[in-house]
C-alpha positions as semicolon CSV with decimal commas, in nm:
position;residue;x (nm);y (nm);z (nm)
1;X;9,214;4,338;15,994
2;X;8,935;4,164;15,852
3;X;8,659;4,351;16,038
4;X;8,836;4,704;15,950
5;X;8,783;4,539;15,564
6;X;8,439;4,436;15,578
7;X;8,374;4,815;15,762
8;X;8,530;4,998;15,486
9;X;8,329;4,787;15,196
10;X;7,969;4,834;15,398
11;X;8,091;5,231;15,426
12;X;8,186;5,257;15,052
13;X;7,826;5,051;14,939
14;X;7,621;5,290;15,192
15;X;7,803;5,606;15,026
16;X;7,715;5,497;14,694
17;X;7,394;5,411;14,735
18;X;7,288;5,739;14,915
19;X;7,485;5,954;14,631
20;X;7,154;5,816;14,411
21;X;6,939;5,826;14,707
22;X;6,594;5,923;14,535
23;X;6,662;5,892;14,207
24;X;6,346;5,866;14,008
25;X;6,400;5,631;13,765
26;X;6,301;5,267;13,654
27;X;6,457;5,007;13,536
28;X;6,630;5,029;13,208
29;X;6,734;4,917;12,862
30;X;6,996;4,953;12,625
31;X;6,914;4,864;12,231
32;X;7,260;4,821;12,021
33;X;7,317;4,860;11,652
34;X;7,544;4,684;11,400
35;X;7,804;5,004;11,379
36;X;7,921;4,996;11,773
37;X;7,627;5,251;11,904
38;X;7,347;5,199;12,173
39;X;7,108;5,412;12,335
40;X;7,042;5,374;12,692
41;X;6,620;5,416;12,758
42;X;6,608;5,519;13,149
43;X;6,216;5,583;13,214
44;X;6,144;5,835;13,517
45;X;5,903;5,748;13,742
46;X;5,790;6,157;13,706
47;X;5,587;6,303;13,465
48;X;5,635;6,639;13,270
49;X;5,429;6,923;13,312
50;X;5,117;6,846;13,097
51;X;5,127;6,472;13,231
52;X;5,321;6,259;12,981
53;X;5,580;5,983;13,066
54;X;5,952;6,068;13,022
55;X;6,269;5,928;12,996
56;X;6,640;5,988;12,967
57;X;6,851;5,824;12,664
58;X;7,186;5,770;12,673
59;X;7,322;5,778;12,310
60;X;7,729;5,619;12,196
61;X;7,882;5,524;11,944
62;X;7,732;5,751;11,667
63;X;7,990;6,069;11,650
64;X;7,694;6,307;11,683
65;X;7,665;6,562;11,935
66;X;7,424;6,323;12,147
67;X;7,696;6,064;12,200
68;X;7,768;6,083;12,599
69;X;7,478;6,308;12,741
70;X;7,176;6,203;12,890
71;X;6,897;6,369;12,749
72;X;6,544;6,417;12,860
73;X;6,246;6,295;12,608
74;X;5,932;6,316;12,645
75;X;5,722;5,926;12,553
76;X;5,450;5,930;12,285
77;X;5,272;5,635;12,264
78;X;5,020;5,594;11,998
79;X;4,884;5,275;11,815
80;X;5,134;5,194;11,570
81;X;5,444;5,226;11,855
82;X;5,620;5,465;12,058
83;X;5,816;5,804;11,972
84;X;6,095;5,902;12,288
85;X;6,139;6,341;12,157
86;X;6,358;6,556;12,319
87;X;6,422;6,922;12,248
88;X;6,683;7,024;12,030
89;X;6,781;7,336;11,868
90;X;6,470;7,505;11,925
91;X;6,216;7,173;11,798
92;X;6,143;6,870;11,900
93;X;6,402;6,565;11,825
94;X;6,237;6,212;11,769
95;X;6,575;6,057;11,864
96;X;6,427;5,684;11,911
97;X;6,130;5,512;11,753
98;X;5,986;5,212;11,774
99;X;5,712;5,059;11,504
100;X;5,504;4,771;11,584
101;X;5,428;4,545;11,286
102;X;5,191;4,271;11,359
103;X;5,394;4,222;11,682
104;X;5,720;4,256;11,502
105;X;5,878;4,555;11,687
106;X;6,148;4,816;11,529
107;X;6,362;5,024;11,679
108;X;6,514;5,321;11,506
109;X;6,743;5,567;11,628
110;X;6,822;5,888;11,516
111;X;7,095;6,160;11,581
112;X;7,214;6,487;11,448
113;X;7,418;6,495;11,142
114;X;7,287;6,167;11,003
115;X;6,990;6,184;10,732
116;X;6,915;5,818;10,747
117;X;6,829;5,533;11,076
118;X;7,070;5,334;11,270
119;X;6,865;5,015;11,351
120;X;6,882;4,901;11,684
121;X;6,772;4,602;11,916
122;X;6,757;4,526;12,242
123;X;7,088;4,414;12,418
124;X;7,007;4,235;12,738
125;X;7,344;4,149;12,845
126;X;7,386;4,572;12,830
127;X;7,074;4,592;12,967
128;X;7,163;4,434;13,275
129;X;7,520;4,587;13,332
130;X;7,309;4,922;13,321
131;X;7,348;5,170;13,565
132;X;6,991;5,380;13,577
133;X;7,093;5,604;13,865
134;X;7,451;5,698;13,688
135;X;7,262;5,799;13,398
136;X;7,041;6,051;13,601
137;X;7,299;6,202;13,835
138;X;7,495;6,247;13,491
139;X;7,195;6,449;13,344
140;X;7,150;6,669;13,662
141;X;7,504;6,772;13,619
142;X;7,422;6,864;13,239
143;X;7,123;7,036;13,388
144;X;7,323;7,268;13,599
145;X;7,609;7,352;13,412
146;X;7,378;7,461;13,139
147;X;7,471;7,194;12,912
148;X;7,110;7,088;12,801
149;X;6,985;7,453;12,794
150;X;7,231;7,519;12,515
151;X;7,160;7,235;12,319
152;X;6,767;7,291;12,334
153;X;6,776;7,633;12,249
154;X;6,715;7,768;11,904
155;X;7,010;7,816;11,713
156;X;6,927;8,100;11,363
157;X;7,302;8,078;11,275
158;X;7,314;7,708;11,292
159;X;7,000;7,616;11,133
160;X;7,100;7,849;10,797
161;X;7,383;7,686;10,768
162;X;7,256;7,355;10,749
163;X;6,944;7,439;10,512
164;X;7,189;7,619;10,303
165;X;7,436;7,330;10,309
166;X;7,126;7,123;10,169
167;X;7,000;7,377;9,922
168;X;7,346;7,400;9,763
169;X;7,314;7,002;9,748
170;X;7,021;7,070;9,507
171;X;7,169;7,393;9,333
172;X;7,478;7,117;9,231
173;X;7,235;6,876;9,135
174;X;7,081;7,045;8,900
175;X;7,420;7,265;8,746
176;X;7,555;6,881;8,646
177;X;7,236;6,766;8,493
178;X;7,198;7,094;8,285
179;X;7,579;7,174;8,254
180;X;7,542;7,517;8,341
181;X;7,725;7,739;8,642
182;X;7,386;7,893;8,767
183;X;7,498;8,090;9,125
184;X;7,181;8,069;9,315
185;X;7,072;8,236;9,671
186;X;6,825;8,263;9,916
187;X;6,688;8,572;10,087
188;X;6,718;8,482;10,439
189;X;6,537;8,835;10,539
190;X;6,221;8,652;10,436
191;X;6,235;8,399;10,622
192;X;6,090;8,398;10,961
193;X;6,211;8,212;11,255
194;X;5,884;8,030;11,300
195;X;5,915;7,974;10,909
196;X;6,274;7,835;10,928
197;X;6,165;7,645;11,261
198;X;5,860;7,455;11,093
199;X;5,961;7,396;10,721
200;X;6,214;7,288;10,510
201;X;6,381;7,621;10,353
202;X;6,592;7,395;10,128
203;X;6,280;7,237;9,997
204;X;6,077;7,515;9,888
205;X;6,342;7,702;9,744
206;X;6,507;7,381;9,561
207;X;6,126;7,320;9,333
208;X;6,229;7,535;9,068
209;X;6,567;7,396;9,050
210;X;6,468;7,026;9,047
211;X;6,190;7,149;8,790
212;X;6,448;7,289;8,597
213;X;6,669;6,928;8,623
214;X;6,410;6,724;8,489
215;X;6,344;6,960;8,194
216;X;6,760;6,897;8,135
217;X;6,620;6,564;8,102
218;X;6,591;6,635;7,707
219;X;6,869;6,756;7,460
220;X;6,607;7,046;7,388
221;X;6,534;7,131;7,746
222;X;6,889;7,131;7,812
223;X;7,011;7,348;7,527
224;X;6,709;7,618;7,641
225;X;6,789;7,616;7,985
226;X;7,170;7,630;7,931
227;X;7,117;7,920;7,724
228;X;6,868;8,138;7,925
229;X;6,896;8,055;8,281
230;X;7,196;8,236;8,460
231;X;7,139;8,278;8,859
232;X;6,835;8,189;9,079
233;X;6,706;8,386;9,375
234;X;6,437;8,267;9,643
235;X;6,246;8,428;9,880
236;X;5,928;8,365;10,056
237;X;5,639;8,599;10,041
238;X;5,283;8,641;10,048
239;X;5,196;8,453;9,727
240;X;5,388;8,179;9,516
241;X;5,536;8,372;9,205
242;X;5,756;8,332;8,968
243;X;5,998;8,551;8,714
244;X;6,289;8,543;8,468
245;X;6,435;8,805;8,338
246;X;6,744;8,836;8,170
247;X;6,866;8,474;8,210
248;X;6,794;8,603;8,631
249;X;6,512;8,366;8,749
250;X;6,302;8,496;9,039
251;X;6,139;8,274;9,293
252;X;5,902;8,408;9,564
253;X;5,748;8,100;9,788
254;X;5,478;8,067;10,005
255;X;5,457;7,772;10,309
256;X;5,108;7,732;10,244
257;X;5,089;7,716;9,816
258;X;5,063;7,387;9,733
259;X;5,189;7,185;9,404
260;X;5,503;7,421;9,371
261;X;5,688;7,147;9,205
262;X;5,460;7,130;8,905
263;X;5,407;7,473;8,931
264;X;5,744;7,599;8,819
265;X;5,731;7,261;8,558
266;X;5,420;7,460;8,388
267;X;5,580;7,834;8,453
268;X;5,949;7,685;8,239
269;X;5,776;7,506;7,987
270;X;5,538;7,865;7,882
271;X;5,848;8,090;7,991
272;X;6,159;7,975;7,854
């Protein structure tokens, strides 16, 4: 009975080791934060296409749409510490960085839906319970189901609705500090998907409107803006311009134009 035992364990350990038979990847590490998440760094022992190191990261405990899928980064290493990108959405992701400060390392990872850094550090007790293989064979199963194709490809739909979810941040911003109802939009015609891939949409078109706010600043600037500002519209063009007519301000942006903040400053304080 014994013998049958030890037969079936040896069977079961040879099965599972063959199942990651060739698995190219070293030895990892996991880095924990104070909120419950970690991120699991496996490095591959293969190179991308243009010869820089890779790695898959393993991302839980954040409620973004990383958590549980291990995704392929490529490493850049540069003097001041190390940036692990993967592709998402169309661009590249800098999901985990790491800054070295006189020896002093930090480790900062970031994931979809959060606009600021979960600090992490290295866990070693995690570290060591890690599984490298598991990780791999569970990103060649995201691989072929099409999993990571979908979330690396460029999304228009997606990527409007979150610059207009920020630019309507701004629009709000600047309605409370003026106490006005100003409707504003953006003509998403002109934008480009290279533009909308490279830049911040919300940014550009938001100048005027945070000009605006800090003219509210002032009982005067507030009455005149309150009075003769009604919508906003936004657009980008070939030149930076700017109009009001009728209480209907104008905005035509350009990626390259630089100083568009104090731009529209100057343009309110002559124009309104």
């Amino acid at each position: 009975m014994r013998s049958i035992l030890v037969t079936v364990i040896a069977v079961g350990v040879l099965y599972g080791t063959s199942a990651h038979a060739g698995a190219p990847v070293g030895a990892g590490k996991v880095y924990a934060g104070s909120e419950g998440e970690t991120v699991a760094v496996v490095p591959l022992t293969t190179q991308d296409p243009s010869g820089e190191k890779q790695a898959l990261l393993y991302v839980q405990g954040t409620d973004s749409e990383f958590d549980g899928k291990a995704l392929l980064h490529t490493i850049n290493e540069h003097d001041k510490g190390i940036n692990y990108i993967t592709q998402y959405k169309g661009e590249g992701f800098y999901t985990l960085q790491m800054r070295d400060n006189r020896g002093s390392k930090k480790y900062e990872l970031w994931v979809p839906g959060r606009n600021k850094a979960l600090v992490v550090t290295f866990d070693e007790k995690r570290s060591q319970a890690l599984k490298a293989p598991d990780i791999y064979e569970q990103h060649e199963k995201l691989k072929k189901d099409g999993t990571l194709a979908r979330m690396a490809a460029f999304n228009r739909k997606d990527r409007e609705t979150a610059q207009q979810g920020y630019f309507t941040e701004v629009v709000n911003a600047m309605n409370a500090a003026c106490g006005t109802s100003v409707a504003a939009t953006i003509d998403w015609k002109s934008v480009t998907d290279d533009i909308i891939k490279r830049y911040s949409i919300s940014s550009y078109c938001g100048n005027p409107l945070e000009a605006l706010q800090k003219l509210c600043g002032s009982k005067v600037g507030k009455r005149v803006i309150s009075a003769k500002v009604k919508s906003f519209s936004c657009r980008f063009g070939p030149e930076l311009k700017l109009e009001v007519k009728d209480g209907a301000v104008s905005f035509t942006t350009q990626q390259d134009a630089a100083n568009q903040d104090e731009y529209s400053k100057q343009f309110f304080e002559k124009n309104l």
